[in-house]
């Protein structure tokens, strides 16, 4: 029976970018179905009392520099040499997340993730600028007007809110979070465990 790995994602999370590409490889290797669930990280943080690591750990001696070291190690290991930390981080991703929610199906949603991840984390577009986002969508062959208009659709707004609330109810508190059935993993460092689990091993 094919397993499904669900990726709880907000495009505003740099670790979501880092996890996306290895996760796709793991899904392909193990024959798992990959499903993306867009959430709003700002809302998730508010619901859980969490905050971005560089803010949360700012007063812990040595922790932020070590996190930066591990981050760079991951980039190097996976040869992600085009990644650039966004100068506006942390930024509001509500428009991007609603665009994902407006996708007609998982195939379109994942194609949108493929188009938007490099725009955000390699070219560092202004994620609140509709014209900048429109250009990315058009260049990738999407109906930009439909997707941007949908960001104001009450049903799309509600879907994002519901996704976020449901993810928190299931135990999620940050990005990247992954589910296989009821089993949850948090962090890009857990990708190896997820691969073992999808291949039939224990979590």
Short mmCIF file of C-alpha atoms in Angstrom, two decimals:
data_model
loop_
_atom_site.label_atom_id
_atom_site.label_comp_id
_atom_site.label_asym_id
_atom_site.label_seq_id
_atom_site.Cartn_x
_atom_site.Cartn_y
_atom_site.Cartn_z
CA UNK A 1 0.00 0.00 0.00
CA UNK A 2 1.39 3.41 -0.99
CA UNK A 3 2.16 5.67 1.97
CA UNK A 4 1.46 9.39 1.87
CA UNK A 5 3.93 11.91 3.28
CA UNK A 6 2.29 15.25 4.04
CA UNK A 7 4.41 18.39 4.09
CA UNK A 8 3.09 21.23 6.25
CA UNK A 9 4.55 24.25 4.48
CA UNK A 10 4.79 28.01 4.61
CA UNK A 11 6.99 29.55 1.92
CA UNK A 12 8.21 32.12 4.45
CA UNK A 13 10.24 29.45 6.25
CA UNK A 14 13.80 29.01 4.95
CA UNK A 15 13.87 25.48 6.34
CA UNK A 16 10.83 24.74 4.21
CA UNK A 17 12.93 25.54 1.16
CA UNK A 18 15.75 23.35 2.37
CA UNK A 19 13.43 20.41 3.09
CA UNK A 20 11.44 20.62 -0.15
CA UNK A 21 13.96 19.24 -2.59
CA UNK A 22 15.30 16.31 -0.53
CA UNK A 23 11.72 15.41 0.45
CA UNK A 24 10.70 15.15 -3.19
CA UNK A 25 13.65 12.82 -3.80
CA UNK A 26 12.68 10.68 -0.80
CA UNK A 27 9.08 10.41 -1.98
CA UNK A 28 10.23 9.34 -5.44
CA UNK A 29 12.74 6.84 -4.04
CA UNK A 30 10.27 5.21 -1.64
CA UNK A 31 7.24 5.38 -3.93
CA UNK A 32 5.37 7.56 -1.42
CA UNK A 33 2.73 10.07 -2.44
CA UNK A 34 3.71 13.63 -1.55
CA UNK A 35 0.98 15.99 -0.38
CA UNK A 36 1.52 19.67 0.45
CA UNK A 37 -0.67 21.40 3.03
CA UNK A 38 -0.22 25.20 3.02
CA UNK A 39 -0.46 26.90 6.41
CA UNK A 40 0.20 30.40 7.71
CA UNK A 41 3.29 30.32 9.91
CA UNK A 42 2.45 33.63 11.57
CA UNK A 43 -0.88 32.21 12.70
CA UNK A 44 0.75 28.96 13.80
CA UNK A 45 3.23 30.87 15.95
CA UNK A 46 0.44 32.86 17.54
CA UNK A 47 -1.57 29.71 18.33
CA UNK A 48 1.39 27.82 19.80
CA UNK A 49 3.43 30.60 21.42
CA UNK A 50 6.35 29.77 19.12
CA UNK A 51 8.57 32.32 17.35
CA UNK A 52 11.38 32.33 14.73
CA UNK A 53 14.51 30.63 16.11
CA UNK A 54 16.75 33.65 15.63
CA UNK A 55 14.37 35.63 17.84
CA UNK A 56 13.52 32.86 20.30
CA UNK A 57 17.14 31.85 20.88
CA UNK A 58 18.76 35.29 20.65
CA UNK A 59 19.74 35.32 24.33
CA UNK A 60 21.07 31.74 24.45
CA UNK A 61 24.85 31.93 24.23
CA UNK A 62 26.18 30.02 21.24
CA UNK A 63 22.86 28.64 20.00
CA UNK A 64 22.19 30.99 17.07
CA UNK A 65 25.75 30.66 15.67
CA UNK A 66 25.52 26.87 15.95
CA UNK A 67 22.15 26.84 14.21
CA UNK A 68 23.72 28.88 11.40
CA UNK A 69 26.54 26.32 11.16
CA UNK A 70 24.09 23.41 10.88
CA UNK A 71 22.09 25.37 8.31
CA UNK A 72 25.20 25.88 6.16
CA UNK A 73 26.16 22.22 6.52
CA UNK A 74 22.75 21.22 5.15
CA UNK A 75 23.10 23.62 2.23
CA UNK A 76 26.55 22.25 1.44
CA UNK A 77 25.50 18.61 1.75
CA UNK A 78 22.62 19.08 -0.67
CA UNK A 79 24.53 21.47 -2.96
CA UNK A 80 22.00 24.27 -2.55
CA UNK A 81 24.39 26.97 -3.65
CA UNK A 82 21.69 29.28 -5.00
CA UNK A 83 20.02 29.82 -1.62
CA UNK A 84 20.13 33.35 -0.22
CA UNK A 85 18.63 34.31 3.13
CA UNK A 86 15.83 36.79 2.51
CA UNK A 87 16.71 40.30 3.70
CA UNK A 88 13.13 40.90 4.88
CA UNK A 89 12.97 37.76 7.06
CA UNK A 90 10.63 37.35 8.90
CA UNK A 91 8.13 38.54 6.30
CA UNK A 92 4.40 38.17 5.75
CA UNK A 93 3.63 35.23 3.46
CA UNK A 94 -0.17 35.45 3.49
CA UNK A 95 -0.50 36.19 -0.24
CA UNK A 96 1.80 33.34 -1.26
CA UNK A 97 0.05 30.89 1.04
CA UNK A 98 -3.37 31.83 -0.29
CA UNK A 99 -2.06 31.31 -3.82
CA UNK A 100 -1.10 27.77 -2.85
CA UNK A 101 -4.56 27.24 -1.36
CA UNK A 102 -6.11 28.45 -4.62
CA UNK A 103 -4.47 25.65 -6.60
CA UNK A 104 -6.92 23.40 -8.41
CA UNK A 105 -5.20 20.21 -7.26
CA UNK A 106 -2.01 18.86 -5.71
CA UNK A 107 -0.20 18.80 -9.05
CA UNK A 108 -0.76 22.51 -9.56
CA UNK A 109 0.02 23.27 -5.94
CA UNK A 110 3.35 21.47 -6.06
CA UNK A 111 4.19 23.14 -9.37
CA UNK A 112 3.49 26.46 -7.66
CA UNK A 113 5.83 25.52 -4.82
CA UNK A 114 8.49 24.66 -7.42
CA UNK A 115 8.06 28.09 -9.00
CA UNK A 116 7.81 30.13 -5.81
CA UNK A 117 10.55 28.55 -3.68
CA UNK A 118 13.42 29.82 -5.86
CA UNK A 119 11.70 33.17 -6.35
CA UNK A 120 11.61 33.65 -2.58
CA UNK A 121 14.85 31.98 -1.48
CA UNK A 122 17.16 32.42 -4.47
CA UNK A 123 16.00 35.70 -6.00
CA UNK A 124 14.51 37.16 -2.79
CA UNK A 125 11.46 38.77 -4.40
CA UNK A 126 9.27 41.10 -2.35
CA UNK A 127 6.59 38.62 -1.26
CA UNK A 128 4.08 41.36 -0.50
CA UNK A 129 4.39 42.89 -3.99
CA UNK A 130 1.60 41.54 -6.21
CA UNK A 131 3.40 42.64 -9.37
CA UNK A 132 6.55 40.74 -8.41
CA UNK A 133 4.52 37.63 -7.60
CA UNK A 134 2.51 38.02 -10.81
CA UNK A 135 5.72 38.06 -12.82
CA UNK A 136 6.90 34.82 -11.22
CA UNK A 137 3.56 33.12 -11.88
CA UNK A 138 3.38 34.29 -15.48
CA UNK A 139 6.96 33.23 -16.21
CA UNK A 140 6.11 29.76 -14.90
CA UNK A 141 3.02 29.52 -17.11
CA UNK A 142 0.30 29.96 -14.49
CA UNK A 143 -2.88 31.98 -14.76
CA UNK A 144 -1.58 34.75 -12.53
CA UNK A 145 -4.76 36.80 -12.57
CA UNK A 146 -6.86 33.86 -11.42
CA UNK A 147 -4.50 32.97 -8.61
CA UNK A 148 -4.00 36.53 -7.40
CA UNK A 149 -7.74 37.23 -7.50
CA UNK A 150 -8.31 34.06 -5.49
CA UNK A 151 -6.24 35.45 -2.62
CA UNK A 152 -9.26 37.63 -1.82
CA UNK A 153 -11.78 34.77 -2.07
CA UNK A 154 -13.37 34.10 1.35
CA UNK A 155 -13.24 30.34 0.75
CA UNK A 156 -9.51 30.46 0.02
CA UNK A 157 -8.88 32.59 3.09
CA UNK A 158 -10.88 30.17 5.21
CA UNK A 159 -9.06 27.14 3.80
CA UNK A 160 -5.71 28.60 4.84
CA UNK A 161 -7.05 29.38 8.31
CA UNK A 162 -8.53 25.90 8.64
CA UNK A 163 -5.32 24.23 7.43
CA UNK A 164 -3.33 26.17 10.01
CA UNK A 165 -5.70 25.39 12.88
CA UNK A 166 -5.91 21.71 11.97
CA UNK A 167 -2.12 21.38 11.72
CA UNK A 168 -1.75 22.88 15.21
CA UNK A 169 -4.43 20.56 16.55
CA UNK A 170 -2.39 17.63 15.22
CA UNK A 171 0.73 18.85 17.01
CA UNK A 172 2.49 21.10 14.49
CA UNK A 173 4.22 24.19 15.83
CA UNK A 174 6.62 25.20 13.05
CA UNK A 175 7.99 24.56 9.57
CA UNK A 176 8.93 22.09 8.24
CA UNK A 177 6.50 19.56 9.74
CA UNK A 178 5.77 16.21 8.14
CA UNK A 179 3.08 13.61 8.71
CA UNK A 180 2.84 10.01 7.58
CA UNK A 181 -0.55 9.00 8.89
CA UNK A 182 -0.58 10.04 12.55
CA UNK A 183 3.23 10.01 12.85
CA UNK A 184 4.70 13.51 12.99
CA UNK A 185 8.25 14.72 12.42
CA UNK A 186 9.58 18.26 12.76
CA UNK A 187 12.68 19.70 11.14
CA UNK A 188 14.75 19.07 8.04
CA UNK A 189 17.09 16.98 10.19
CA UNK A 190 14.38 14.31 10.40
CA UNK A 191 14.32 13.59 6.67
CA UNK A 192 16.49 10.52 7.11
CA UNK A 193 14.08 9.13 9.70
CA UNK A 194 11.15 9.79 7.37
CA UNK A 195 12.90 7.94 4.56
CA UNK A 196 13.50 4.93 6.83
CA UNK A 197 9.89 4.98 7.97
CA UNK A 198 8.52 5.18 4.42
CA UNK A 199 10.80 2.29 3.45
CA UNK A 200 9.28 0.14 6.19
CA UNK A 201 11.55 0.90 9.11
CA UNK A 202 10.61 2.22 12.54
CA UNK A 203 10.33 5.97 13.12
#
